[in-house]
PDB file of C-alpha atoms in Angstrom:
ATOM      1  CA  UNK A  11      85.003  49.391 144.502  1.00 84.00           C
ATOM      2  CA  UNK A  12      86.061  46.920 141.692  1.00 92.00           C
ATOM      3  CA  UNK A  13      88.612  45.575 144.015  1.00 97.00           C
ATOM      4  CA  UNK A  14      89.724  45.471 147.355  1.00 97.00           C
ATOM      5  CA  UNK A  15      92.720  46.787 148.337  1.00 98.00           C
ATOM      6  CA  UNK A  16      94.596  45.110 151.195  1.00 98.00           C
ATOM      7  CA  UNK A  17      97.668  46.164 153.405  1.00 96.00           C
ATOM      8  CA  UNK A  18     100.160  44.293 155.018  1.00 96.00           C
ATOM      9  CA  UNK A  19      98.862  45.330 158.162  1.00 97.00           C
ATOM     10  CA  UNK A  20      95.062  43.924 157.103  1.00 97.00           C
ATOM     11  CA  UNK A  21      96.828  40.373 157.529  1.00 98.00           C
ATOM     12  CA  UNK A  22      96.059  37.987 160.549  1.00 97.00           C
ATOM     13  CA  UNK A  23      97.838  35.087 159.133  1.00 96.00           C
ATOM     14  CA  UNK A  24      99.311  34.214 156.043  1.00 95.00           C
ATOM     15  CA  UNK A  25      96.006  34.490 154.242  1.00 96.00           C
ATOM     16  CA  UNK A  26      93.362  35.398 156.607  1.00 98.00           C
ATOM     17  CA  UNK A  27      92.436  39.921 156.988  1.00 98.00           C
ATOM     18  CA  UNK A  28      90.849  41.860 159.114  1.00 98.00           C
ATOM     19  CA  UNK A  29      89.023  44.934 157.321  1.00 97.00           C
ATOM     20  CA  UNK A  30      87.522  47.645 159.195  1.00 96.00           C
ATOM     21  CA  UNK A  31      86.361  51.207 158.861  1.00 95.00           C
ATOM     22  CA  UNK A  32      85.403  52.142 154.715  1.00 95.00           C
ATOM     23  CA  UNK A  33      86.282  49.135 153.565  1.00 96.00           C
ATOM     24  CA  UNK A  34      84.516  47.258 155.742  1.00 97.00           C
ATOM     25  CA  UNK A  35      81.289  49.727 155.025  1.00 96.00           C
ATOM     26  CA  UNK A  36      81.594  49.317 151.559  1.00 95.00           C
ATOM     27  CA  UNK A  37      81.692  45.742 151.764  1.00 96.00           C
ATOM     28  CA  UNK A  38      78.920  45.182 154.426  1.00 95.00           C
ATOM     29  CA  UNK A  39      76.366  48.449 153.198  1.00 94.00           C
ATOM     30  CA  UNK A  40      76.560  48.407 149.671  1.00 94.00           C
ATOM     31  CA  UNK A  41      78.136  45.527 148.274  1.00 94.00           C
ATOM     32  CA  UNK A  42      76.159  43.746 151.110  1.00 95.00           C
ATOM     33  CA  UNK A  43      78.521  40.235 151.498  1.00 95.00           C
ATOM     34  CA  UNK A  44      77.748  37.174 153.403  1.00 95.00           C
ATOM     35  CA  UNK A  45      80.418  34.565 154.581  1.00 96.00           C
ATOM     36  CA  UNK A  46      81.116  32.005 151.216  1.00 96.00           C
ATOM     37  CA  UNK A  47      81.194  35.236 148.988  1.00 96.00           C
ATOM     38  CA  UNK A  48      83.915  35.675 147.013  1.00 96.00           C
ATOM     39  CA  UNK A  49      85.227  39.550 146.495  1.00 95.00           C
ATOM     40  CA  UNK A  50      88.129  40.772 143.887  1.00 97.00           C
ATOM     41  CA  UNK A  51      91.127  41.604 146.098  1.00 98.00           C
ATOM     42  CA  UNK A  52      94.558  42.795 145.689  1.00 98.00           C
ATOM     43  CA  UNK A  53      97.793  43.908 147.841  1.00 98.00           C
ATOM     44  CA  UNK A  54      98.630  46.657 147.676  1.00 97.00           C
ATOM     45  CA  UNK A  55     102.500  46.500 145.896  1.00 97.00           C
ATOM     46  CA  UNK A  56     101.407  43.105 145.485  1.00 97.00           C
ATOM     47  CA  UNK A  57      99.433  40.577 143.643  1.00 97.00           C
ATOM     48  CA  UNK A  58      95.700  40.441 143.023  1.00 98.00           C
ATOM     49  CA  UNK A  59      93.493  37.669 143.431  1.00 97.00           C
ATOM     50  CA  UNK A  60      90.246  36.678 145.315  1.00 97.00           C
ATOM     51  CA  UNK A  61      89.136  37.150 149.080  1.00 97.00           C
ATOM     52  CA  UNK A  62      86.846  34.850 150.467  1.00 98.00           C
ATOM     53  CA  UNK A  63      84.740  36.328 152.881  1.00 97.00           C
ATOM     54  CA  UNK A  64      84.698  34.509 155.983  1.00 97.00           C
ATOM     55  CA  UNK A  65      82.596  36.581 158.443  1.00 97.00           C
ATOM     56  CA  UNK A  66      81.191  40.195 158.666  1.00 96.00           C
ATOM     57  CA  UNK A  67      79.425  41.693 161.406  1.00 94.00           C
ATOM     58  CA  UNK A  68      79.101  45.698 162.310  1.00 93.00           C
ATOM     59  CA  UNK A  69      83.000  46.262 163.479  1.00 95.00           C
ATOM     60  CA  UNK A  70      84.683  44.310 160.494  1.00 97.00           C
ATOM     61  CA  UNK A  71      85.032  41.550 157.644  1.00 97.00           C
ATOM     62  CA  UNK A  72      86.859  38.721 158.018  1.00 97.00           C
ATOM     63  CA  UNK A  73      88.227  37.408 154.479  1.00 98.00           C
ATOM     64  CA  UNK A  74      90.670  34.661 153.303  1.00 98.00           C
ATOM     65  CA  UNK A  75      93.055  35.795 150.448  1.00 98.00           C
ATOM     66  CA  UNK A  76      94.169  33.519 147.974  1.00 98.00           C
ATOM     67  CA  UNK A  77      96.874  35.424 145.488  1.00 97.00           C
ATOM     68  CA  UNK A  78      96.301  34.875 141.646  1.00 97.00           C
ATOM     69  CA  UNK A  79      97.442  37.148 138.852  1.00 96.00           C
ATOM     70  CA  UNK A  80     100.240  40.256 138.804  1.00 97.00           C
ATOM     71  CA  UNK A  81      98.456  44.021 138.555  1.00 96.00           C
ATOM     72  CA  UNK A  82      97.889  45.543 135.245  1.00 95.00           C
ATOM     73  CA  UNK A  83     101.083  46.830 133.377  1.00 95.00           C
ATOM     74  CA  UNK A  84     101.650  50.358 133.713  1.00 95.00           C
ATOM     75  CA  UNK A  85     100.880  52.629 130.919  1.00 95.00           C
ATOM     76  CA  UNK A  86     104.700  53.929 129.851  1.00 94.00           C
ATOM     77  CA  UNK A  87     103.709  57.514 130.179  1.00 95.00           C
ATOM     78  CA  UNK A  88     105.590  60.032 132.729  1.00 96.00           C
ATOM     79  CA  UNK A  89     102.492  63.278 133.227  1.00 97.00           C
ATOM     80  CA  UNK A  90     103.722  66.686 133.347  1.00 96.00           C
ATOM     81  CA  UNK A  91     100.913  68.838 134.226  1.00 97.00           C
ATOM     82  CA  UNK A  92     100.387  72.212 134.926  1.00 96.00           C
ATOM     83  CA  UNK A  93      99.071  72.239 138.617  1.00 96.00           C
ATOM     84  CA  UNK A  94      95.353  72.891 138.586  1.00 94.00           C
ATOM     85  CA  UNK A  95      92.686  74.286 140.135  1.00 94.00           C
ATOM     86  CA  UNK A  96      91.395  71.835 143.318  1.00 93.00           C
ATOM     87  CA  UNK A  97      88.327  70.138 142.035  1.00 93.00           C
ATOM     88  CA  UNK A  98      90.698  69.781 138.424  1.00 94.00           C
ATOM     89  CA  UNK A  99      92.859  68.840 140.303  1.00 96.00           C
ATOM     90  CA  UNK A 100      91.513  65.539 141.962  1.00 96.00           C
ATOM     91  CA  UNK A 101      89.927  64.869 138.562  1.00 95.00           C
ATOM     92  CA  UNK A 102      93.637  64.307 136.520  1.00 96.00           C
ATOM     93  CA  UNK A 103      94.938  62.684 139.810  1.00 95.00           C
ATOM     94  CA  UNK A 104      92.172  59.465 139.381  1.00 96.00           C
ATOM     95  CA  UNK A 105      92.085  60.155 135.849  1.00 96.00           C
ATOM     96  CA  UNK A 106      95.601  59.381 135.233  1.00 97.00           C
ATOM     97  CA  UNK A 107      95.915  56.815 138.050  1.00 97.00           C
ATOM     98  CA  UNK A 108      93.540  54.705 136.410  1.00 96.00           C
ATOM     99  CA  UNK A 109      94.614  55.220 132.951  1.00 95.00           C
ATOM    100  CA  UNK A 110      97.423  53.278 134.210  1.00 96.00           C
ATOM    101  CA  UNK A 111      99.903  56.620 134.825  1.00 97.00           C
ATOM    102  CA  UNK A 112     102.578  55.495 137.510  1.00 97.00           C
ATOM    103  CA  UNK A 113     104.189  59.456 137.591  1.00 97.00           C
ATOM    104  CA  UNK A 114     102.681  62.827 137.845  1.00 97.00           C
ATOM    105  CA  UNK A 115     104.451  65.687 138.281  1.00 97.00           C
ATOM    106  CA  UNK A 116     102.439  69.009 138.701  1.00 97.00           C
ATOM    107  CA  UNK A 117     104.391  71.543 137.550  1.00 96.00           C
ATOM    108  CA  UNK A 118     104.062  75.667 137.994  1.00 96.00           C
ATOM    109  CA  UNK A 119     103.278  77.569 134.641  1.00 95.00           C
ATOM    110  CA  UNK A 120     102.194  81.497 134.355  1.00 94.00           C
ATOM    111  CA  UNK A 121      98.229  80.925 134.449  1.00 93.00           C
ATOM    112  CA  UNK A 122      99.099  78.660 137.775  1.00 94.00           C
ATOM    113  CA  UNK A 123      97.327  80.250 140.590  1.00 93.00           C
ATOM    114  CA  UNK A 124      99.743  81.248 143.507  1.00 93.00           C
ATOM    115  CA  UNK A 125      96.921  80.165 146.142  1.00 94.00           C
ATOM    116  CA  UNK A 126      96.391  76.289 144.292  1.00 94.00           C
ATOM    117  CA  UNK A 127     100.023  75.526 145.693  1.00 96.00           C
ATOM    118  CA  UNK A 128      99.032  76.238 149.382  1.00 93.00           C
ATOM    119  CA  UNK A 129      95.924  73.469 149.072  1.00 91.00           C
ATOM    120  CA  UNK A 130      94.897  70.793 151.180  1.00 94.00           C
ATOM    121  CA  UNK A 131      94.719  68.917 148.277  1.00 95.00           C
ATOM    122  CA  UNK A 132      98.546  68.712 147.827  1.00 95.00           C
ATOM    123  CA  UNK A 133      98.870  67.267 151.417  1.00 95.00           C
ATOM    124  CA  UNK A 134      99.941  63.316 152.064  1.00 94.00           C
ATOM    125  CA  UNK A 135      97.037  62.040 153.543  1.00 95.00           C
ATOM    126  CA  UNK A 136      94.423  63.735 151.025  1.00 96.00           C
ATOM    127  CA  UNK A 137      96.686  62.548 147.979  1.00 96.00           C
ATOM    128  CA  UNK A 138      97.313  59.084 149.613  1.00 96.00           C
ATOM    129  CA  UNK A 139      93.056  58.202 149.977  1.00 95.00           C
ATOM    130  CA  UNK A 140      92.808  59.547 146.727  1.00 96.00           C
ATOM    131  CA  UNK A 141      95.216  57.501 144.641  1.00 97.00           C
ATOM    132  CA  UNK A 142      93.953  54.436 146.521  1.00 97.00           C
ATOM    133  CA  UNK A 143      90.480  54.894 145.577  1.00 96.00           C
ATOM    134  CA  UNK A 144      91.888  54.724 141.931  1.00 97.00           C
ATOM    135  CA  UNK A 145      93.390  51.728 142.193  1.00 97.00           C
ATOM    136  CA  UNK A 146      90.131  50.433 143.865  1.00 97.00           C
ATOM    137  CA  UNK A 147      88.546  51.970 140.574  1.00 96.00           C
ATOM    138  CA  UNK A 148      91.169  50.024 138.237  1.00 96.00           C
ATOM    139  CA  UNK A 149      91.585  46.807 139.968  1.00 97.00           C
ATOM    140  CA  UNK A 150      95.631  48.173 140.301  1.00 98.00           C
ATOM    141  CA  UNK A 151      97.838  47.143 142.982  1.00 98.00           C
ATOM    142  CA  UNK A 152     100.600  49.383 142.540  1.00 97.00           C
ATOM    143  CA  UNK A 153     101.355  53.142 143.807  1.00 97.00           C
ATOM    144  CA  UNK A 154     101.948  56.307 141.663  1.00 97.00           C
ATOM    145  CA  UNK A 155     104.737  58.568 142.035  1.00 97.00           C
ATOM    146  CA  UNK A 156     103.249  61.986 142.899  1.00 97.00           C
ATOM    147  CA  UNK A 157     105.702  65.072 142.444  1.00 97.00           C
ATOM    148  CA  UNK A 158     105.743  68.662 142.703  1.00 97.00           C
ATOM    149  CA  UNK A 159     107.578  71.439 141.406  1.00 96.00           C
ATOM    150  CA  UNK A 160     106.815  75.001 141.868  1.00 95.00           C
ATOM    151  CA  UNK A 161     109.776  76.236 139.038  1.00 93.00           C
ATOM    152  CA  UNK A 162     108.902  76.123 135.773  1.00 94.00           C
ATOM    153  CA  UNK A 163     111.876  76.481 133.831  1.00 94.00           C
ATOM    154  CA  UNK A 164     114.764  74.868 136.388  1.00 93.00           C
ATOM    155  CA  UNK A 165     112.177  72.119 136.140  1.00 94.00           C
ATOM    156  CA  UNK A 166     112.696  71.371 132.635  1.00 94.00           C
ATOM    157  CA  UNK A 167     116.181  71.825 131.961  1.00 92.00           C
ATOM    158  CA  UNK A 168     117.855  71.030 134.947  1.00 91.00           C
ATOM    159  CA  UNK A 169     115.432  68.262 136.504  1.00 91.00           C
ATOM    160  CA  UNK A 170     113.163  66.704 133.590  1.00 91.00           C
ATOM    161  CA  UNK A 171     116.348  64.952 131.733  1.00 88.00           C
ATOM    162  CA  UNK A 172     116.811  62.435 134.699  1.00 88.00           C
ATOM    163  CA  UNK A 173     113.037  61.483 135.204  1.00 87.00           C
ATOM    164  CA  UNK A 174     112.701  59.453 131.936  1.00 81.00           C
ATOM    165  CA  UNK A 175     115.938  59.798 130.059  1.00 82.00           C
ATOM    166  CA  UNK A 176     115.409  58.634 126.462  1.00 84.00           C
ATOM    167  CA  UNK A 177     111.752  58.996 126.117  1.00 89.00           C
ATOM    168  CA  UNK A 178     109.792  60.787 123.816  1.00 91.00           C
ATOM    169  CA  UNK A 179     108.483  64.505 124.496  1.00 93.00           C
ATOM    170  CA  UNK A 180     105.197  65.555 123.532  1.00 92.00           C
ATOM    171  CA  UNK A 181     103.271  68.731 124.908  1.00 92.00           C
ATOM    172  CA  UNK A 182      99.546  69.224 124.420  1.00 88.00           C
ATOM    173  CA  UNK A 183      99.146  72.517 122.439  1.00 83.00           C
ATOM    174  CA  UNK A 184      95.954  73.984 120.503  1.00 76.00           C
ATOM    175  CA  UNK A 185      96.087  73.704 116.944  1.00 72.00           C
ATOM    176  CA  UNK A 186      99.261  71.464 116.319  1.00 72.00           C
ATOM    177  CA  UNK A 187      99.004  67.666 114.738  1.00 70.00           C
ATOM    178  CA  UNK A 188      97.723  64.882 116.177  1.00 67.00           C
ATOM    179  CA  UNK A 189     100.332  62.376 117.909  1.00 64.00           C
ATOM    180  CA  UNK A 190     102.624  61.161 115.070  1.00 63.00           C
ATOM    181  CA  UNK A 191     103.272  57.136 114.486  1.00 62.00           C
ATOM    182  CA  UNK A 192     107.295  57.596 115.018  1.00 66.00           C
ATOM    183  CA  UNK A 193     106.057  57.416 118.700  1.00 67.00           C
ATOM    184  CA  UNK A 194     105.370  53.811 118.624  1.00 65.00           C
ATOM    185  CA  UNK A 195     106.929  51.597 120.952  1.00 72.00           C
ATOM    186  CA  UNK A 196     108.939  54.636 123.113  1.00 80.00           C
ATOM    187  CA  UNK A 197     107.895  55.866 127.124  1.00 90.00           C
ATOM    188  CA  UNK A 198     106.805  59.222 126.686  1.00 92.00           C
ATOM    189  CA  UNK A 199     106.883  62.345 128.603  1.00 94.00           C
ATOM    190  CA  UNK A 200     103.259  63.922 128.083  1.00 95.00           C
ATOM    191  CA  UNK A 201     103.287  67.700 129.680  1.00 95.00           C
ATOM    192  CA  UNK A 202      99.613  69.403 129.622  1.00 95.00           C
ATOM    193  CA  UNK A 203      98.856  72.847 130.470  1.00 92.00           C
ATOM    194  CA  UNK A 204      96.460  74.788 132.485  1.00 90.00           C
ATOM    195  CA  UNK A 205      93.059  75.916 131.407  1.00 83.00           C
ATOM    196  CA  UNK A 206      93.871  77.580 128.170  1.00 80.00           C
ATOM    197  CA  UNK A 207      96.738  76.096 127.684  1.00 86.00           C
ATOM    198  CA  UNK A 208     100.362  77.394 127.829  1.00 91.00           C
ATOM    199  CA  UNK A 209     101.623  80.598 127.153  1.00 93.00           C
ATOM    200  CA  UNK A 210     103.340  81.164 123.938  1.00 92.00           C
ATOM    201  CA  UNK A 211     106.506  81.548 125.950  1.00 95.00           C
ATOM    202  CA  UNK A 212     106.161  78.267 127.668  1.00 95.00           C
ATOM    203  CA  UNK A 213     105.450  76.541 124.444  1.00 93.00           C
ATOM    204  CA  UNK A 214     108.072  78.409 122.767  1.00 93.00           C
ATOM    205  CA  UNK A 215     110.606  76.791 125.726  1.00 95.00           C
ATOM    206  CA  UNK A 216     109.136  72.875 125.664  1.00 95.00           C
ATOM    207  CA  UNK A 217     109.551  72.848 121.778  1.00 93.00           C
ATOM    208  CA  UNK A 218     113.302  74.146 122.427  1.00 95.00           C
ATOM    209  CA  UNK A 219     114.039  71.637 124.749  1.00 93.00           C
ATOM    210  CA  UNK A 220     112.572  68.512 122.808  1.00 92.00           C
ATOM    211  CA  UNK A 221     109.246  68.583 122.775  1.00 93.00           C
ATOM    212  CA  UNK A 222     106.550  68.086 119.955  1.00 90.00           C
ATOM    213  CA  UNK A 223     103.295  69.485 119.707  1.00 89.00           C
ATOM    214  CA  UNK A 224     100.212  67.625 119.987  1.00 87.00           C
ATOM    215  CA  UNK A 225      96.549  68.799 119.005  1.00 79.00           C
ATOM    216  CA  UNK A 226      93.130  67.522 119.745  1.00 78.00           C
ATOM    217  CA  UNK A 227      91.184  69.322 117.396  1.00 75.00           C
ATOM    218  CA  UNK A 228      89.980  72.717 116.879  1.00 74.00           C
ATOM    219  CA  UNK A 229      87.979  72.657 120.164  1.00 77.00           C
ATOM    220  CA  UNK A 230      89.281  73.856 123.708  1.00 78.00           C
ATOM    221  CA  UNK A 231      88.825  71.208 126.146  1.00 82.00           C
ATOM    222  CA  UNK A 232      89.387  71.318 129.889  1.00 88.00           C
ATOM    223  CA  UNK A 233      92.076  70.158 131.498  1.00 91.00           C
ATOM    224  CA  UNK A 234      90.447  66.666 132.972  1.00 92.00           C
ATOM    225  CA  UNK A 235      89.299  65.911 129.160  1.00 91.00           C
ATOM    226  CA  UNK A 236      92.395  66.539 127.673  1.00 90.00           C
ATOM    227  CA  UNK A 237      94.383  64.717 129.751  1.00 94.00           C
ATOM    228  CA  UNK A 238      91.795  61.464 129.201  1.00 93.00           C
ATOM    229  CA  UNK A 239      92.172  61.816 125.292  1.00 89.00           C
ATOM    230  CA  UNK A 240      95.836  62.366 124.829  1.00 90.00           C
ATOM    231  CA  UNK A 241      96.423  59.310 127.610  1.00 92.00           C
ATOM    232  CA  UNK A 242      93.677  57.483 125.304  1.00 90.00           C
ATOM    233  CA  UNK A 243      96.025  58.034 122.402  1.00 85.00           C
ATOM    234  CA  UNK A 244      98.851  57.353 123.696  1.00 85.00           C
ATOM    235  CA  UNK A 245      98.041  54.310 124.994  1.00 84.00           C
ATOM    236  CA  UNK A 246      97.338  52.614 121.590  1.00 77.00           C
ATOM    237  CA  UNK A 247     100.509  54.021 119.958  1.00 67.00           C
ATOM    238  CA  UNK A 248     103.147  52.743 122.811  1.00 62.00           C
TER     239      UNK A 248
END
């Protein structure tokens, strides 16, 4: 936990929290805090700073927050993924939280699994702990946007064009170039298949409606890694 994340609710007073259950277990068991330490702490929404632990005991921590800097800025990058397997799954959603990703939208392609939409995984509470945990990870403050859509096509004509209008398109597709330099300085819409890729079809219909191919080599990579290098690139081009 590189920083604690607070909620409105955590707050006593105007700068004194009460943490309790994981939190407090992280804090107590393995980061092992006395009163006078001082933790990294944020709110979530809100600004980071410092919490000064005041007490801790086996029920909770007592800490005193003192506000100091703004979160990270967001990496301009809107994800378009094809939804994948479970254990994938969780990988791309911390992945691309802490690579600074404030939109995902899974998506339905061909080699999409009918069962993967009918997943705990996709439920509130699972996605909430798990994007929080990534912001723990990152030292972030602020909340993804997590989407689904289970139509491929209506999905791209019909509801992609309000989601980011003006940025750039690229796709992730074997064998094509690398991300060109016209990119520079533009949001981007970065849509990743499943394992394998694409089908022909569906790259056949992103590079009709505005979308550029992307490579990363000659290799096949899996879906986590992919996603981590093309958000790597990205994020020194824009």
């Amino acid at each position: 936990m590189n920083l604690l994340l607070l909620d409105e609710q955590d707050f006593i007073s105007s700068d004194v929290v009460r943490v309790s259950g994981r939190r407090h277990d992280q804090l107590r068991n393995v980061i092992k805090v006395h009163p006078g330490k001082l933790c990294r702490a944020g709110v979530l929404g809100g600004m980071r700073g410092h919490a000064e632990v005041l007490s801790c005991d086996e029920k909770e921590t007592l800490l005193r927050f003192t506000a100091e800097d703004a979160p990270p800025p967001p990496l301009p990058v809107t994800l378009l993924i094809a939804l994948p397997r479970p254990q994938t799954y969780t990988k791309v959603l911390n992945c691309a939280v802490e690579m600074g990703v404030k939109r995902i939208d899974f998506i339905n392609s061909f080699k999409v699994e009918k069962s993967f939409w009918q997943g705990s995984r996709l439920k509130e509470e699972y996605i909430e702990n798990e994007l929080r945990l990534a912001l723990e990870q990152c030292a972030d403050t602020i909340l993804p946007e997590i989407h689904f859509h289970t139509r491929f096509k209506p999905f791209i004509e019909d509801e992609l064009p309000e989601i980011s209008p003006g940025a750039a398109r690229i796709a992730g597709i074997p064998g094509a170039d690398s991300v060109p330099e016209d990119f520079a300085g533009k949001p981007v819409l970065l849509a990743v298949g499943p394992e394998g890729g694409f089908t022909d079809y569906e790259n056949d219909f992103l590079l009709a409606n505005g979308f550029t191919g992307v490579g990363l080599g000659p290799h096949i990579l899996r879906t986590e890694f992919a996603v981590a290098a093309l958000l790597a690139r990205l994020s020194v081009r824009i």
